Structure formats: C-alpha cells, structure tokens
PDB file of C-alpha atoms in Angstrom:
ATOM      1  CA  MET A1036       3.421   4.326  15.487  1.00 67.00           C
ATOM      2  CA  LEU A1037       1.212   0.921  16.215  1.00 80.00           C
ATOM      3  CA  GLN A1038      -2.548   0.205  14.402  1.00 84.00           C
ATOM      4  CA  GLN A1039      -5.041   0.334  16.447  1.00 86.00           C
ATOM      5  CA  TYR A1040      -8.332  -2.546  16.535  1.00 90.00           C
ATOM      6  CA  ASP A1041     -11.603  -1.367  16.045  1.00 91.00           C
ATOM      7  CA  ALA A1042     -13.827  -3.762  17.338  1.00 94.00           C
ATOM      8  CA  ARG A1043     -16.470  -3.233  14.895  1.00 96.00           C
ATOM      9  CA  ASN A1044     -14.297  -5.382  12.569  1.00 97.00           C
ATOM     10  CA  ALA A1045     -15.329  -8.345  15.461  1.00 97.00           C
ATOM     11  CA  ASP A1046     -17.385  -9.966  13.071  1.00 97.00           C
ATOM     12  CA  ILE A1047     -16.397  -9.515   9.336  1.00 98.00           C
ATOM     13  CA  VAL A1048     -16.198 -11.610   7.533  1.00 98.00           C
ATOM     14  CA  TYR A1049     -13.962 -12.174   4.382  1.00 98.00           C
ATOM     15  CA  TRP A1050     -13.844 -13.376   0.393  1.00 98.00           C
ATOM     16  CA  VAL A1051     -12.307 -16.223  -1.134  1.00 98.00           C
ATOM     17  CA  ASN A1052     -12.944 -17.577  -4.095  1.00 96.00           C
ATOM     18  CA  GLY A1053     -16.866 -17.464  -3.760  1.00 95.00           C
ATOM     19  CA  ASN A1054     -17.121 -17.928  -0.310  1.00 96.00           C
ATOM     20  CA  LEU A1055     -17.493 -15.201   2.409  1.00 98.00           C
ATOM     21  CA  VAL A1056     -16.175 -16.576   5.519  1.00 97.00           C
ATOM     22  CA  HIS A1057     -15.678 -15.408   9.268  1.00 98.00           C
ATOM     23  CA  ARG A1058     -12.765 -13.965  10.397  1.00 97.00           C
ATOM     24  CA  ASP A1059     -12.618 -16.175  13.138  1.00 96.00           C
ATOM     25  CA  GLN A1060     -12.499 -19.781  10.020  1.00 95.00           C
ATOM     26  CA  PRO A1061     -10.026 -20.689   8.348  1.00 91.00           C
ATOM     27  CA  GLY A1062     -10.524 -20.192   4.528  1.00 94.00           C
ATOM     28  CA  LEU A1063      -7.363 -20.968   2.802  1.00 95.00           C
ATOM     29  CA  SER A1064      -5.592 -24.560   1.791  1.00 96.00           C
ATOM     30  CA  PRO A1065      -1.985 -24.861   3.372  1.00 96.00           C
ATOM     31  CA  PHE A1066      -1.544 -25.753  -0.301  1.00 97.00           C
ATOM     32  CA  ASP A1067      -2.143 -21.746  -1.859  1.00 97.00           C
ATOM     33  CA  SER A1068       0.828 -20.923  -3.218  1.00 97.00           C
ATOM     34  CA  VAL A1069       0.404 -17.426  -0.542  1.00 97.00           C
ATOM     35  CA  VAL A1070       1.102 -19.663   2.422  1.00 96.00           C
ATOM     36  CA  GLN A1071       3.628 -22.232   0.843  1.00 94.00           C
ATOM     37  CA  GLY A1072       6.464 -18.888  -0.645  1.00 94.00           C
ATOM     38  CA  GLY A1073       4.223 -15.644  -0.402  1.00 95.00           C
ATOM     39  CA  ASP A1074       3.571 -16.471  -4.415  1.00 98.00           C
ATOM     40  CA  ALA A1075       0.579 -13.508  -4.454  1.00 98.00           C
ATOM     41  CA  VAL A1076       0.454  -9.895  -5.373  1.00 98.00           C
ATOM     42  CA  TRP A1077      -1.864  -6.941  -3.388  1.00 98.00           C
ATOM     43  CA  GLU A1078      -3.179  -3.974  -3.563  1.00 98.00           C
ATOM     44  CA  GLY A1079      -4.330  -1.350  -0.592  1.00 97.00           C
ATOM     45  CA  LEU A1080      -8.046  -0.043  -1.146  1.00 97.00           C
ATOM     46  CA  ARG A1081      -9.947   2.420   0.874  1.00 96.00           C
ATOM     47  CA  LEU A1082     -13.490   3.153  -0.095  1.00 96.00           C
ATOM     48  CA  TYR A1083     -14.754   6.597   0.817  1.00 95.00           C
ATOM     49  CA  ARG A1084     -18.663   6.837   1.072  1.00 96.00           C
ATOM     50  CA  GLY A1085     -19.477   4.306  -1.003  1.00 97.00           C
ATOM     51  CA  ALA A1086     -16.849   4.842  -3.390  1.00 97.00           C
ATOM     52  CA  ILE A1087     -13.120   3.195  -3.526  1.00 97.00           C
ATOM     53  CA  PHE A1088     -10.380   6.068  -4.998  1.00 96.00           C
ATOM     54  CA  GLY A1089      -8.321   4.779  -7.237  1.00 97.00           C
ATOM     55  CA  LEU A1090      -9.260   1.635  -8.095  1.00 98.00           C
ATOM     56  CA  LEU A1091      -8.869   0.878 -11.799  1.00 97.00           C
ATOM     57  CA  PRO A1092      -5.528   2.554 -10.713  1.00 97.00           C
ATOM     58  CA  HIS A1093      -4.801  -0.129  -8.227  1.00 98.00           C
ATOM     59  CA  LEU A1094      -6.636  -3.456 -10.087  1.00 98.00           C
ATOM     60  CA  ALA A1095      -4.186  -2.615 -13.633  1.00 98.00           C
ATOM     61  CA  ARG A1096      -1.348  -2.789 -10.995  1.00 98.00           C
ATOM     62  CA  LEU A1097      -2.418  -6.149  -9.840  1.00 98.00           C
ATOM     63  CA  ARG A1098      -3.212  -7.073 -12.826  1.00 98.00           C
ATOM     64  CA  ARG A1099       0.928  -6.268 -14.203  1.00 98.00           C
ATOM     65  CA  SER A1100       2.221  -7.427 -11.568  1.00 98.00           C
ATOM     66  CA  ALA A1101      -0.157 -11.211 -11.960  1.00 98.00           C
ATOM     67  CA  LEU A1102       1.598 -10.817 -15.303  1.00 98.00           C
ATOM     68  CA  ALA A1103       4.651 -11.103 -14.596  1.00 98.00           C
ATOM     69  CA  LEU A1104       5.139 -13.427 -12.146  1.00 98.00           C
ATOM     70  CA  GLY A1105       3.068 -15.343 -14.475  1.00 97.00           C
ATOM     71  CA  PHE A1106      -0.453 -16.191 -13.272  1.00 98.00           C
ATOM     72  CA  THR A1107      -2.842 -18.025 -15.818  1.00 95.00           C
ATOM     73  CA  ASP A1108      -6.938 -17.023 -15.556  1.00 96.00           C
ATOM     74  CA  ILE A1109      -7.041 -14.066 -14.299  1.00 98.00           C
ATOM     75  CA  PRO A1110      -9.889 -12.882 -13.263  1.00 98.00           C
ATOM     76  CA  ALA A1111     -11.341  -9.513 -14.889  1.00 98.00           C
ATOM     77  CA  ASP A1112     -11.826  -6.272 -13.142  1.00 98.00           C
ATOM     78  CA  ASP A1113     -15.693  -7.001 -12.992  1.00 98.00           C
ATOM     79  CA  THR A1114     -14.916 -10.236 -11.167  1.00 98.00           C
ATOM     80  CA  ILE A1115     -12.880  -8.136  -8.702  1.00 98.00           C
ATOM     81  CA  ILE A1116     -15.039  -4.941  -9.062  1.00 98.00           C
ATOM     82  CA  ASP A1117     -18.133  -7.741  -7.880  1.00 98.00           C
ATOM     83  CA  ALA A1118     -16.360  -9.215  -5.180  1.00 98.00           C
ATOM     84  CA  ILE A1119     -15.088  -6.455  -3.412  1.00 98.00           C
ATOM     85  CA  THR A1120     -19.069  -5.193  -3.957  1.00 98.00           C
ATOM     86  CA  ALA A1121     -20.395  -8.153  -1.844  1.00 98.00           C
ATOM     87  CA  THR A1122     -18.292  -8.408   0.520  1.00 98.00           C
ATOM     88  CA  LEU A1123     -18.202  -4.393   1.785  1.00 98.00           C
ATOM     89  CA  ARG A1124     -22.203  -5.054   1.316  1.00 98.00           C
ATOM     90  CA  ALA A1125     -22.274  -8.531   3.603  1.00 98.00           C
ATOM     91  CA  ASN A1126     -20.396  -5.765   6.530  1.00 98.00           C
ATOM     92  CA  GLU A1127     -22.488  -2.936   6.057  1.00 97.00           C
ATOM     93  CA  MET A1128     -19.933  -1.158   5.009  1.00 97.00           C
ATOM     94  CA  THR A1129     -20.034   2.140   3.197  1.00 96.00           C
ATOM     95  CA  ASP A1130     -17.521   4.357   4.677  1.00 96.00           C
ATOM     96  CA  GLY A1131     -13.569   4.782   6.863  1.00 95.00           C
ATOM     97  CA  VAL A1132     -13.033   1.427   4.599  1.00 97.00           C
ATOM     98  CA  HIS A1133      -8.990  -0.326   4.134  1.00 97.00           C
ATOM     99  CA  ILE A1134      -9.568  -3.012   1.818  1.00 98.00           C
ATOM    100  CA  ARG A1135      -6.679  -5.605   2.068  1.00 98.00           C
ATOM    101  CA  LEU A1136      -7.103  -7.046  -2.168  1.00 98.00           C
ATOM    102  CA  THR A1137      -4.967  -9.760  -2.702  1.00 98.00           C
ATOM    103  CA  LEU A1138      -3.917 -12.573  -5.579  1.00 98.00           C
ATOM    104  CA  THR A1139      -2.962 -15.728  -4.852  1.00 98.00           C
ATOM    105  CA  ARG A1140      -1.183 -17.563  -7.505  1.00 98.00           C
ATOM    106  CA  GLY A1141      -4.027 -20.514  -6.611  1.00 98.00           C
ATOM    107  CA  VAL A1142      -3.743 -23.921  -4.784  1.00 97.00           C
ATOM    108  CA  LYS A1143      -0.494 -26.794  -5.488  1.00 97.00           C
ATOM    109  CA  VAL A1144      -1.682 -30.373  -6.494  1.00 97.00           C
ATOM    110  CA  THR A1145       1.157 -31.197  -3.610  1.00 98.00           C
ATOM    111  CA  SER A1146       3.945 -28.894  -1.887  1.00 97.00           C
ATOM    112  CA  GLY A1147       6.166 -27.342  -3.886  1.00 96.00           C
ATOM    113  CA  MET A1148       7.802 -24.065  -5.702  1.00 95.00           C
ATOM    114  CA  ASP A1149       7.082 -25.302  -9.156  1.00 97.00           C
ATOM    115  CA  PRO A1150       4.160 -23.329 -10.639  1.00 97.00           C
ATOM    116  CA  ARG A1151       3.978 -25.729 -12.579  1.00 97.00           C
ATOM    117  CA  LEU A1152       2.094 -27.613  -9.385  1.00 97.00           C
ATOM    118  CA  ASN A1153      -1.023 -25.078  -9.884  1.00 97.00           C
ATOM    119  CA  ARG A1154      -3.839 -26.487 -12.002  1.00 95.00           C
ATOM    120  CA  ALA A1155      -6.694 -24.439 -10.275  1.00 94.00           C
ATOM    121  CA  GLY A1156      -6.167 -20.616 -10.857  1.00 96.00           C
ATOM    122  CA  PRO A1157      -5.551 -17.828  -9.312  1.00 98.00           C
ATOM    123  CA  THR A1158      -7.121 -17.423  -5.827  1.00 98.00           C
ATOM    124  CA  LEU A1159      -9.212 -14.123  -5.024  1.00 98.00           C
ATOM    125  CA  ILE A1160      -9.467 -12.836  -1.477  1.00 98.00           C
ATOM    126  CA  VAL A1161     -10.694  -9.972  -0.293  1.00 98.00           C
ATOM    127  CA  LEU A1162     -10.474  -8.658   3.212  1.00 98.00           C
ATOM    128  CA  ALA A1163     -12.353  -5.319   4.311  1.00 98.00           C
ATOM    129  CA  GLU A1164     -11.842  -3.370   7.775  1.00 98.00           C
ATOM    130  CA  HIS A1165     -13.277  -0.571   9.439  1.00 97.00           C
ATOM    131  CA  LYS A1166      -9.918   1.578   9.609  1.00 93.00           C
ATOM    132  CA  PRO A1167      -9.587   5.027   9.717  1.00 88.00           C
ATOM    133  CA  PRO A1168      -5.760   6.480   7.894  1.00 86.00           C
ATOM    134  CA  VAL A1169      -3.044   4.774  10.660  1.00 84.00           C
ATOM    135  CA  TYR A1170      -0.372   7.298  10.792  1.00 85.00           C
ATOM    136  CA  ASP A1171      -0.898  10.197  13.320  1.00 77.00           C
ATOM    137  CA  THR A1172      -1.446  13.518  11.656  1.00 78.00           C
ATOM    138  CA  GLY A1173       0.992  15.295  14.170  1.00 87.00           C
ATOM    139  CA  GLY A1174       4.421  13.679  12.647  1.00 95.00           C
ATOM    140  CA  LEU A1175       5.648  10.878  12.756  1.00 97.00           C
ATOM    141  CA  THR A1176       9.429   9.646  13.478  1.00 97.00           C
ATOM    142  CA  LEU A1177      11.885   7.566  10.951  1.00 98.00           C
ATOM    143  CA  ALA A1178      14.738   6.064  11.110  1.00 98.00           C
ATOM    144  CA  THR A1179      17.055   4.642   8.746  1.00 98.00           C
ATOM    145  CA  SER A1180      17.130   0.628   8.690  1.00 98.00           C
ATOM    146  CA  SER A1181      20.519  -1.320   7.503  1.00 98.00           C
ATOM    147  CA  ILE A1182      18.388  -3.153   4.953  1.00 98.00           C
ATOM    148  CA  ARG A1183      18.104  -1.860   2.095  1.00 97.00           C
ATOM    149  CA  ARG A1184      15.594  -1.722  -1.183  1.00 96.00           C
ATOM    150  CA  PRO A1185      16.400  -5.085  -3.278  1.00 94.00           C
ATOM    151  CA  SER A1186      16.948  -3.575  -7.390  1.00 92.00           C
ATOM    152  CA  PRO A1187      15.417  -5.023  -9.481  1.00 93.00           C
ATOM    153  CA  ASP A1188      17.317  -8.046 -10.890  1.00 93.00           C
ATOM    154  CA  VAL A1189      16.917  -9.081  -7.394  1.00 94.00           C
ATOM    155  CA  LEU A1190      13.203  -8.822  -6.893  1.00 93.00           C
ATOM    156  CA  ASP A1191      11.915  -6.011  -8.496  1.00 95.00           C
ATOM    157  CA  PRO A1192       9.629  -3.392  -7.220  1.00 94.00           C
ATOM    158  CA  LYS A1193       7.211  -3.351 -10.238  1.00 95.00           C
ATOM    159  CA  ILE A1194       5.984  -5.972  -8.912  1.00 97.00           C
ATOM    160  CA  HIS A1195       3.582  -5.632  -5.937  1.00 97.00           C
ATOM    161  CA  HIS A1196       4.225  -8.990  -4.374  1.00 96.00           C
ATOM    162  CA  ASN A1197       3.271  -9.879  -1.254  1.00 96.00           C
ATOM    163  CA  ASN A1198       6.941 -11.053  -0.440  1.00 94.00           C
ATOM    164  CA  LEU A1199       6.810  -8.340   2.515  1.00 95.00           C
ATOM    165  CA  ILE A1200       9.896 -10.108   4.696  1.00 96.00           C
ATOM    166  CA  ASN A1201      12.506  -6.851   3.547  1.00 96.00           C
ATOM    167  CA  SER A1202      10.019  -4.221   4.492  1.00 97.00           C
ATOM    168  CA  ILE A1203       9.154  -6.725   7.491  1.00 97.00           C
ATOM    169  CA  LEU A1204      13.293  -6.556   8.816  1.00 98.00           C
ATOM    170  CA  ALA A1205      13.021  -2.788   7.992  1.00 98.00           C
ATOM    171  CA  LYS A1206      10.072  -2.696  10.567  1.00 98.00           C
ATOM    172  CA  ILE A1207      11.762  -4.403  13.492  1.00 98.00           C
ATOM    173  CA  GLU A1208      14.436  -2.180  13.319  1.00 98.00           C
ATOM    174  CA  ALA A1209      11.989   0.626  13.661  1.00 98.00           C
ATOM    175  CA  ASN A1210      10.290  -0.974  16.442  1.00 97.00           C
ATOM    176  CA  ALA A1211      13.940  -1.136  18.172  1.00 98.00           C
ATOM    177  CA  ALA A1212      14.622   2.085  17.771  1.00 98.00           C
ATOM    178  CA  GLY A1213      11.267   3.417  19.299  1.00 97.00           C
ATOM    179  CA  ALA A1214       9.982   5.197  15.494  1.00 97.00           C
ATOM    180  CA  ASP A1215       6.948   5.062  13.913  1.00 96.00           C
ATOM    181  CA  ASP A1216       8.319   3.275  10.550  1.00 97.00           C
ATOM    182  CA  ALA A1217      11.645   2.782   8.644  1.00 98.00           C
ATOM    183  CA  LEU A1218      13.099   5.185   6.320  1.00 98.00           C
ATOM    184  CA  MET A1219      15.154   2.843   3.578  1.00 98.00           C
ATOM    185  CA  LEU A1220      17.748   3.025   1.029  1.00 98.00           C
ATOM    186  CA  ASP A1221      18.613   1.627  -1.996  1.00 97.00           C
ATOM    187  CA  GLN A1222      21.467  -0.778  -3.101  1.00 96.00           C
ATOM    188  CA  ARG A1223      23.162   2.385  -3.438  1.00 97.00           C
ATOM    189  CA  GLY A1224      22.817   4.046  -0.996  1.00 97.00           C
ATOM    190  CA  PHE A1225      19.852   7.119  -2.475  1.00 98.00           C
ATOM    191  CA  VAL A1226      16.547   7.082  -0.212  1.00 98.00           C
ATOM    192  CA  ALA A1227      13.295   4.441  -1.919  1.00 98.00           C
ATOM    193  CA  GLU A1228      10.737   4.787   0.634  1.00 98.00           C
ATOM    194  CA  THR A1229       9.625   3.913   4.429  1.00 98.00           C
ATOM    195  CA  ASN A1230       9.148   0.380   5.255  1.00 97.00           C
ATOM    196  CA  ALA A1231       5.166   0.948   3.749  1.00 95.00           C
ATOM    197  CA  THR A1232       5.157   4.282   2.317  1.00 97.00           C
ATOM    198  CA  HIS A1233       6.184   6.610  -0.242  1.00 98.00           C
ATOM    199  CA  LEU A1234       8.874   9.809   0.458  1.00 98.00           C
ATOM    200  CA  PHE A1235       8.449  13.634  -0.405  1.00 98.00           C
ATOM    201  CA  ALA A1236      10.562  16.648   0.441  1.00 98.00           C
ATOM    202  CA  VAL A1237      10.065  20.452   0.283  1.00 98.00           C
ATOM    203  CA  VAL A1238      12.297  21.877  -0.217  1.00 97.00           C
ATOM    204  CA  GLY A1239      12.782  25.774  -1.996  1.00 94.00           C
ATOM    205  CA  GLY A1240       8.309  25.792  -2.025  1.00 94.00           C
ATOM    206  CA  GLY A1241       8.501  22.814  -3.910  1.00 97.00           C
ATOM    207  CA  LEU A1242       8.890  18.596  -3.752  1.00 98.00           C
ATOM    208  CA  VAL A1243      11.741  16.294  -4.478  1.00 98.00           C
ATOM    209  CA  THR A1244      10.791  12.410  -4.239  1.00 98.00           C
ATOM    210  CA  PRO A1245      13.081   9.410  -5.151  1.00 98.00           C
ATOM    211  CA  THR A1246      12.374   7.565  -8.166  1.00 97.00           C
ATOM    212  CA  THR A1247      10.905   4.101  -8.504  1.00 95.00           C
ATOM    213  CA  ALA A1248      13.928   2.255  -9.139  1.00 94.00           C
ATOM    214  CA  ALA A1249      14.024   0.929  -5.471  1.00 95.00           C
ATOM    215  CA  CYS A1250      10.768   0.709  -4.771  1.00 93.00           C
ATOM    216  CA  PRO A1251       6.652  -0.185  -5.821  1.00 92.00           C
ATOM    217  CA  GLU A1252       4.876   2.621  -8.799  1.00 91.00           C
ATOM    218  CA  GLY A1253       2.798   4.476  -5.491  1.00 95.00           C
ATOM    219  CA  ILE A1254      -1.057   5.499  -6.741  1.00 97.00           C
ATOM    220  CA  THR A1255      -0.884   7.938  -4.026  1.00 97.00           C
ATOM    221  CA  ARG A1256       2.705   9.169  -5.046  1.00 98.00           C
ATOM    222  CA  GLN A1257       1.396   9.495  -8.865  1.00 97.00           C
ATOM    223  CA  THR A1258      -1.799  11.402  -7.251  1.00 97.00           C
ATOM    224  CA  VAL A1259       0.171  13.721  -5.445  1.00 98.00           C
ATOM    225  CA  LEU A1260       2.445  14.314  -8.338  1.00 98.00           C
ATOM    226  CA  ASP A1261      -0.496  15.155 -10.198  1.00 98.00           C
ATOM    227  CA  LEU A1262      -2.312  16.776  -7.726  1.00 98.00           C
ATOM    228  CA  SER A1263       0.978  19.169  -7.139  1.00 98.00           C
ATOM    229  CA  ALA A1264       0.505  19.959 -11.383  1.00 97.00           C
ATOM    230  CA  GLN A1265      -2.536  21.264 -11.322  1.00 97.00           C
ATOM    231  CA  HIS A1266      -2.268  23.640  -8.119  1.00 98.00           C
ATOM    232  CA  GLY A1267       1.055  24.266  -9.326  1.00 97.00           C
ATOM    233  CA  ILE A1268       3.523  23.196  -6.909  1.00 98.00           C
ATOM    234  CA  PRO A1269       6.659  22.815  -8.690  1.00 98.00           C
ATOM    235  CA  ALA A1270       8.035  18.885  -7.755  1.00 98.00           C
ATOM    236  CA  VAL A1271      11.085  16.633  -9.035  1.00 98.00           C
ATOM    237  CA  VAL A1272      11.731  13.188  -9.337  1.00 98.00           C
ATOM    238  CA  ARG A1273      15.314  12.608  -9.055  1.00 98.00           C
ATOM    239  CA  ASP A1274      17.403  10.636  -6.707  1.00 98.00           C
ATOM    240  CA  VAL A1275      17.245  12.372  -3.066  1.00 98.00           C
ATOM    241  CA  SER A1276      20.185  11.706  -0.493  1.00 98.00           C
ATOM    242  CA  LEU A1277      19.526  10.826   3.667  1.00 98.00           C
ATOM    243  CA  THR A1278      21.457  14.266   4.161  1.00 98.00           C
ATOM    244  CA  GLU A1279      18.616  16.286   1.755  1.00 98.00           C
ATOM    245  CA  MET A1280      16.197  14.432   3.793  1.00 98.00           C
ATOM    246  CA  TYR A1281      17.636  15.642   6.984  1.00 98.00           C
ATOM    247  CA  THR A1282      17.664  19.467   5.865  1.00 98.00           C
ATOM    248  CA  ALA A1283      14.505  19.691   3.727  1.00 98.00           C
ATOM    249  CA  ASP A1284      11.607  22.162   4.822  1.00 98.00           C
ATOM    250  CA  GLU A1285       9.577  19.306   5.780  1.00 98.00           C
ATOM    251  CA  VAL A1286       8.826  15.842   4.807  1.00 98.00           C
ATOM    252  CA  PHE A1287       5.514  14.081   4.268  1.00 98.00           C
ATOM    253  CA  CYS A1288       5.076   9.818   3.373  1.00 97.00           C
ATOM    254  CA  THR A1289       1.934   8.787   0.707  1.00 97.00           C
ATOM    255  CA  GLY A1290      -0.082   5.901   0.624  1.00 95.00           C
ATOM    256  CA  THR A1291      -3.141   4.490   0.905  1.00 92.00           C
ATOM    257  CA  MET A1292      -3.692   3.833   4.363  1.00 88.00           C
ATOM    258  CA  GLY A1293      -2.635   6.427   5.890  1.00 88.00           C
ATOM    259  CA  GLU A1294      -3.141   9.155   3.172  1.00 94.00           C
ATOM    260  CA  ILE A1295      -0.812  11.969   3.508  1.00 96.00           C
ATOM    261  CA  ALA A1296       1.574  12.111   6.419  1.00 96.00           C
ATOM    262  CA  ALA A1297       3.982  14.722   7.957  1.00 97.00           C
ATOM    263  CA  VAL A1298       7.805  12.906   9.380  1.00 98.00           C
ATOM    264  CA  THR A1299       9.050  15.413  11.897  1.00 98.00           C
ATOM    265  CA  VAL A1300      12.215  13.538  13.347  1.00 98.00           C
ATOM    266  CA  ILE A1301      14.097  11.341  11.124  1.00 98.00           C
ATOM    267  CA  ASP A1302      17.670   9.343  12.500  1.00 98.00           C
ATOM    268  CA  GLY A1303      16.627  11.880  16.013  1.00 98.00           C
ATOM    269  CA  ARG A1304      16.977  15.456  13.520  1.00 98.00           C
ATOM    270  CA  THR A1305      13.919  17.060  14.046  1.00 98.00           C
ATOM    271  CA  ILE A1306      12.812  18.137  10.339  1.00 98.00           C
ATOM    272  CA  GLY A1307      12.237  22.044   9.274  1.00 97.00           C
ATOM    273  CA  ALA A1308       9.983  23.460  12.487  1.00 96.00           C
ATOM    274  CA  GLY A1309       9.650  20.464  14.263  1.00 97.00           C
ATOM    275  CA  SER A1310       5.258  20.172  13.011  1.00 96.00           C
ATOM    276  CA  VAL A1311       2.813  19.765   9.933  1.00 96.00           C
ATOM    277  CA  GLY A1312       4.579  22.376   7.308  1.00 97.00           C
ATOM    278  CA  PRO A1313       2.523  24.507   5.242  1.00 97.00           C
ATOM    279  CA  LEU A1314       2.696  23.610   2.367  1.00 98.00           C
ATOM    280  CA  THR A1315       2.112  19.585   3.700  1.00 97.00           C
ATOM    281  CA  SER A1316      -1.315  20.309   5.102  1.00 97.00           C
ATOM    282  CA  ARG A1317      -2.431  22.003   1.747  1.00 97.00           C
ATOM    283  CA  ILE A1318      -1.175  19.090  -0.354  1.00 97.00           C
ATOM    284  CA  ALA A1319      -2.967  17.044   2.398  1.00 96.00           C
ATOM    285  CA  LYS A1320      -6.000  18.733   2.251  1.00 96.00           C
ATOM    286  CA  ILE A1321      -6.204  18.815  -1.123  1.00 97.00           C
ATOM    287  CA  TYR A1322      -5.132  15.093  -1.375  1.00 96.00           C
ATOM    288  CA  GLN A1323      -8.025  13.629   0.991  1.00 94.00           C
ATOM    289  CA  GLU A1324     -10.355  16.108  -0.998  1.00 96.00           C
ATOM    290  CA  HIS A1325      -9.337  14.911  -4.855  1.00 96.00           C
ATOM    291  CA  ALA A1326      -9.694  10.334  -3.238  1.00 95.00           C
ATOM    292  CA  ALA A1327     -13.096  12.072  -1.528  1.00 92.00           C
ATOM    293  CA  ALA A1328     -14.824  13.396  -4.716  1.00 95.00           C
ATOM    294  CA  ASN A1329     -13.163  10.717  -7.611  1.00 96.00           C
ATOM    295  CA  GLY A1330     -13.969   7.410  -6.518  1.00 96.00           C
ATOM    296  CA  THR A1331     -15.811   4.674  -8.612  1.00 97.00           C
ATOM    297  CA  ARG A1332     -18.911   4.178  -7.015  1.00 96.00           C
ATOM    298  CA  LEU A1333     -19.430   0.644  -6.183  1.00 96.00           C
ATOM    299  CA  LEU A1334     -23.231   1.874  -2.497  1.00 94.00           C
ATOM    300  CA  ASP A1335     -24.785   3.717  -2.826  1.00 87.00           C
ATOM    301  CA  VAL A1336     -24.925   5.828   0.295  1.00 82.00           C
TER     302      VAL A1336
END
C-alpha cells in the first residue's frame, strides 16, 4: 500500500509559529529540536465538511505527551485551533483533508541534546493536505515484523512522540515482504498494533483488541470501543496472541488516516473468508457516520 500524490497539494502552505510557508520553502531551523533529535510530539486529524472529529481528545493527548517530555510554554488549545483554522482557510480546504499537527521542543541556542539549550519555546507546525482515507477498502495484507514495540521502560507509548524509527524499520520489512503494513508484537510476544494503526479481531461475533501496554491510546480505537458498546457489539481489551489473529473471523485496523480498514491476509494466512467481513463493514459505516456528524466545527461549509 503506497499513498498516492494528490496534485491539489502542489501549492499548499503550512504553518510554522505564525508564518504560512509554501511547501517547497524551508520553514524550520536546523537548530529545531525535531531536526536535532526527533524531539517533538504530534497528532493526526481529519477534516469532515468543515469539522474535525475528535479534535479535543487529540489536543489533550498532544498536551499530555508534551508535559511528559517536559515541554515549557505549551500553547493553549485555542491558539492551536486558530493556527489549524488559518492553515485550512489559506489552502481553501473544507473536506477530505488530513492534518499533521506537530509541536516540537523548539529551537536550540546551539546544537545538542540537552533541553536546557531550548530557550525560545515550542515550535508549532500545521501541515494540511487533501487526502482521503489511505487504505485499500478491499482488504490489507500484513506481515509480522521482527521489530518489537518497546515497553514503557524503554520508550513509553503513552507519549505520542516523533521518534518513529521503530515503526519505519517495521514498515521497511513489510515493504520487503510485499505486504501493505507490518504487524508488530510487544516484548512478550503478544500483538501490539501495526506500524501505523491499531488492530481489532472479530471472534465469535464480538471484538477483541490488544491492550495499550505497548502502543498509543488511539482516538479512533477508543471511538470504536465506545460505539461498539452503544450498538450492542461485545468488545474485550486483553492480550491477544498472533495465532488468535490468524484464526479470527475478521480483522481490521483503525486510525485517523485510514479510518476502518479490513485485513484479509496475515503472514500468508487468509483471514476468515478472505474478504471484508460483515461486522467490519458495519463498524466502518457506524464510525464514518459518527465522525462526520460529531466534529468540532472550524469552517462554515
């Protein structure tokens, strides 16, 4: 699965601390912490007809992550929302948009790892692109990676950080295996998530999903759990083995960028009937309708 370039993004502008910069122009200092060491936190947002679904939970997770890393002078939610709105308006974007929101520790006075070298406050970056959900709705292929998700004593997944080398290495393996994405295990050998999304299995008419011991607390994942409860769909959060994924009736992944996407093959094994399952289709429809109707409105459409 390779994302496709959208020609509508050829002349977009992005936001860097109050400045709107053309995509072809540099807007970050080489002294910025995200360049120096990936020292930043981020969120992915999706715009539905002028509204962003889950905006406040995403901003709350961004703030928790920044606090955990000891960032100072974290901008208020209203300040971030104003920057997002300004970026969307400048690009005349109203629907079918993915937003990459990044908050770095900021610019250093000299190159180095020490956070005490950061004296200018954080850098806020807003990158909005025309981008529909990126996954093939006909079914994804996963390959289990040799790269494990780290435990909290190595790199706590509760921090939604920009240090994504772990995921990138797993994605490289998936590409080499001819798969769409990588399935990643935790340090104990249980399923954690993919390199980019959370996983659910359908077993006996209900949902099973791994704990967040070795993966972020996903906004889309939690929404699926909440909607399942509202619609009478049983759901259990627990350790899940790879064998349970192989033998599940259905498997699907969740995320802001791809919404709900079925998984039909894992490590060469066909999942269920090898096509998008009925419960996956039902949950995808429920989620899409809910997200489109319950966003925080930023633009009049």
